PDB file of C-alpha atoms in Angstrom:
ATOM      1  CA  MET A 283      51.368  -1.728  29.915  1.00 52.00           C
ATOM      2  CA  ASN A 284      49.205   1.219  30.923  1.00 58.00           C
ATOM      3  CA  THR A 285      47.632   0.601  34.343  1.00 56.00           C
ATOM      4  CA  GLU A 286      45.154   3.487  33.985  1.00 62.00           C
ATOM      5  CA  ASP A 287      43.438   1.994  30.926  1.00 63.00           C
ATOM      6  CA  ASP A 288      40.481   0.069  32.337  1.00 63.00           C
ATOM      7  CA  GLY A 289      38.816  -0.518  28.956  1.00 60.00           C
ATOM      8  CA  SER A 290      35.973   1.932  29.528  1.00 62.00           C
ATOM      9  CA  ALA A 291      36.888   4.163  26.580  1.00 60.00           C
ATOM     10  CA  PHE A 292      34.629   2.215  24.239  1.00 54.00           C
ATOM     11  CA  GLN A 293      32.343   5.259  23.796  1.00 54.00           C
ATOM     12  CA  GLU A 294      35.213   7.185  22.288  1.00 56.00           C
ATOM     13  CA  LEU A 295      35.982   4.269  20.027  1.00 55.00           C
ATOM     14  CA  LEU A 296      32.422   3.555  18.871  1.00 51.00           C
ATOM     15  CA  GLY A 297      30.937   7.026  19.182  1.00 50.00           C
ATOM     16  CA  GLY A 298      28.532   6.131  21.968  1.00 48.00           C
ATOM     17  CA  PHE A 299      25.657   3.709  22.092  1.00 53.00           C
ATOM     18  CA  GLY A 300      23.038   4.361  19.446  1.00 58.00           C
ATOM     19  CA  ALA A 301      24.652   7.531  18.128  1.00 57.00           C
ATOM     20  CA  HIS A 302      23.978   6.396  14.567  1.00 56.00           C
ATOM     21  CA  ALA A 303      20.302   5.644  15.210  1.00 62.00           C
ATOM     22  CA  ASN A 304      17.453   7.833  13.993  1.00 73.00           C
ATOM     23  CA  PRO A 305      15.927   9.294  17.192  1.00 77.00           C
ATOM     24  CA  ALA A 306      12.553  10.055  15.555  1.00 80.00           C
ATOM     25  CA  LYS A 307      12.233   6.523  14.208  1.00 80.00           C
ATOM     26  CA  ARG A 308      13.229   5.075  17.576  1.00 79.00           C
ATOM     27  CA  ALA A 309      10.706   7.284  19.425  1.00 81.00           C
ATOM     28  CA  ARG A 310       7.926   6.168  17.071  1.00 81.00           C
ATOM     29  CA  ALA A 311       8.873   2.503  17.513  1.00 80.00           C
ATOM     30  CA  GLU A 312       8.866   2.884  21.295  1.00 80.00           C
ATOM     31  CA  ARG A 313       5.472   4.631  21.177  1.00 79.00           C
ATOM     32  CA  LEU A 314       3.995   1.849  19.023  1.00 76.00           C
ATOM     33  CA  ALA A 315       5.449  -0.805  21.321  1.00 78.00           C
ATOM     34  CA  THR A 316       3.577   0.643  24.300  1.00 79.00           C
ATOM     35  CA  MET A 317       0.192   0.603  22.571  1.00 73.00           C
ATOM     36  CA  LYS A 318      -2.468  -1.671  23.942  1.00 70.00           C
ATOM     37  CA  PRO A 319      -5.047  -3.311  21.663  1.00 66.00           C
ATOM     38  CA  ASN A 320      -7.895  -1.344  23.282  1.00 67.00           C
ATOM     39  CA  ASP A 321      -6.353   2.135  23.485  1.00 64.00           C
ATOM     40  CA  LYS A 322      -8.299   3.349  20.398  1.00 61.00           C
ATOM     41  CA  ARG A 323      -5.166   4.186  18.413  1.00 59.00           C
ATOM     42  CA  ARG A 324      -5.171   0.929  16.490  1.00 58.00           C
ATOM     43  CA  ARG A 325      -7.350   0.247  13.497  1.00 61.00           C
ATOM     44  CA  ARG A 326     -10.507  -1.730  14.062  1.00 66.00           C
ATOM     45  CA  GLY A 327     -11.947  -4.179  11.594  1.00 72.00           C
ATOM     46  CA  PRO A 328     -10.556  -6.937   9.440  1.00 79.00           C
ATOM     47  CA  PRO A 329      -6.813  -6.966   8.789  1.00 81.00           C
ATOM     48  CA  ARG A 330      -5.585  -5.695   5.458  1.00 82.00           C
ATOM     49  CA  LEU A 331      -3.550  -8.451   3.894  1.00 85.00           C
ATOM     50  CA  ARG A 332      -3.082  -7.061   0.374  1.00 89.00           C
ATOM     51  CA  GLN A 333      -1.001  -4.117  -0.753  1.00 89.00           C
ATOM     52  CA  PHE A 334      -2.176  -1.715  -3.468  1.00 89.00           C
ATOM     53  CA  ASN A 335       0.380   0.806  -4.755  1.00 91.00           C
ATOM     54  CA  VAL A 336      -0.357   3.596  -7.225  1.00 92.00           C
ATOM     55  CA  ARG A 337       1.306   6.775  -8.394  1.00 95.00           C
ATOM     56  CA  VAL A 338      -0.783   9.944  -8.375  1.00 95.00           C
ATOM     57  CA  THR A 339      -0.316  13.588  -9.256  1.00 97.00           C
ATOM     58  CA  GLU A 340       0.551  16.158  -6.611  1.00 97.00           C
ATOM     59  CA  GLN A 341      -2.964  17.599  -6.905  1.00 97.00           C
ATOM     60  CA  THR A 342      -4.582  14.197  -6.309  1.00 96.00           C
ATOM     61  CA  GLN A 343      -2.356  13.621  -3.284  1.00 96.00           C
ATOM     62  CA  ALA A 344      -3.335  17.012  -1.830  1.00 97.00           C
ATOM     63  CA  ILE A 345      -7.040  16.266  -2.321  1.00 97.00           C
ATOM     64  CA  ALA A 346      -6.618  12.825  -0.730  1.00 96.00           C
ATOM     65  CA  ALA A 347      -4.826  14.343   2.269  1.00 95.00           C
ATOM     66  CA  LYS A 348      -7.639  16.870   2.781  1.00 96.00           C
ATOM     67  CA  LEU A 349     -10.288  14.148   2.496  1.00 96.00           C
ATOM     68  CA  CYS A 350      -8.454  11.945   4.993  1.00 92.00           C
ATOM     69  CA  GLU A 351      -8.173  14.812   7.445  1.00 92.00           C
ATOM     70  CA  ALA A 352     -11.816  15.843   7.033  1.00 95.00           C
ATOM     71  CA  GLU A 353     -13.151  12.314   7.500  1.00 92.00           C
ATOM     72  CA  GLY A 354     -10.585  11.104  10.039  1.00 89.00           C
ATOM     73  CA  TRP A 355      -9.590   8.292   7.682  1.00 88.00           C
ATOM     74  CA  SER A 356      -6.306   6.711   6.816  1.00 88.00           C
ATOM     75  CA  GLN A 357      -5.276   6.621   3.162  1.00 91.00           C
ATOM     76  CA  ALA A 358      -6.293   2.963   3.035  1.00 91.00           C
ATOM     77  CA  ASP A 359      -9.756   3.847   4.382  1.00 91.00           C
ATOM     78  CA  LEU A 360     -10.078   6.552   1.735  1.00 94.00           C
ATOM     79  CA  VAL A 361      -9.138   4.201  -1.116  1.00 94.00           C
ATOM     80  CA  GLU A 362     -11.540   1.531   0.132  1.00 92.00           C
ATOM     81  CA  ALA A 363     -14.396   4.039   0.445  1.00 94.00           C
ATOM     82  CA  ALA A 364     -13.707   5.501  -3.006  1.00 95.00           C
ATOM     83  CA  ILE A 365     -13.601   2.081  -4.677  1.00 94.00           C
ATOM     84  CA  ALA A 366     -16.770   0.981  -2.888  1.00 93.00           C
ATOM     85  CA  ALA A 367     -18.597   4.167  -3.946  1.00 95.00           C
ATOM     86  CA  LEU A 368     -17.513   3.826  -7.579  1.00 95.00           C
ATOM     87  CA  ALA A 369     -18.424   0.143  -7.649  1.00 94.00           C
ATOM     88  CA  LYS A 370     -21.862   0.926  -6.220  1.00 93.00           C
ATOM     89  CA  ALA A 371     -22.405   3.693  -8.786  1.00 94.00           C
ATOM     90  CA  LYS A 372     -21.416   1.334 -11.636  1.00 93.00           C
ATOM     91  CA  GLY A 373     -23.410  -1.594 -10.256  1.00 92.00           C
ATOM     92  CA  ILE A 374     -20.343  -3.775  -9.808  1.00 92.00           C
ATOM     93  CA  ASN A 375     -19.928  -6.178  -6.912  1.00 88.00           C
ATOM     94  CA  ALA A 376     -16.935  -8.262  -5.839  1.00 78.00           C
ATOM     95  CA  ASP A 377     -18.458 -11.472  -7.152  1.00 77.00           C
ATOM     96  CA  GLY A 378     -18.198 -10.399 -10.756  1.00 57.00           C
TER      97      GLY A 378
END
């Protein structure tokens, strides 16, 4: 039996704690965990409970990104504003 082996070589065996983790993803998760509800980085307003997925062209995505940046909106805010504007122009409301 080896008397010098104290069992502390687990880092060599496993490659160190968290070596397989994505550091950028972990940093983002830690940053989000420290957010307070009133620190102005969280969205205000009613929660969004529905998901709406679409595929768009590269050109449409570029335009959407520029609009979001110019208005300070998220992509969800942009889609909601665009749908509301089109509905208003067409005279359509949510009731039917």
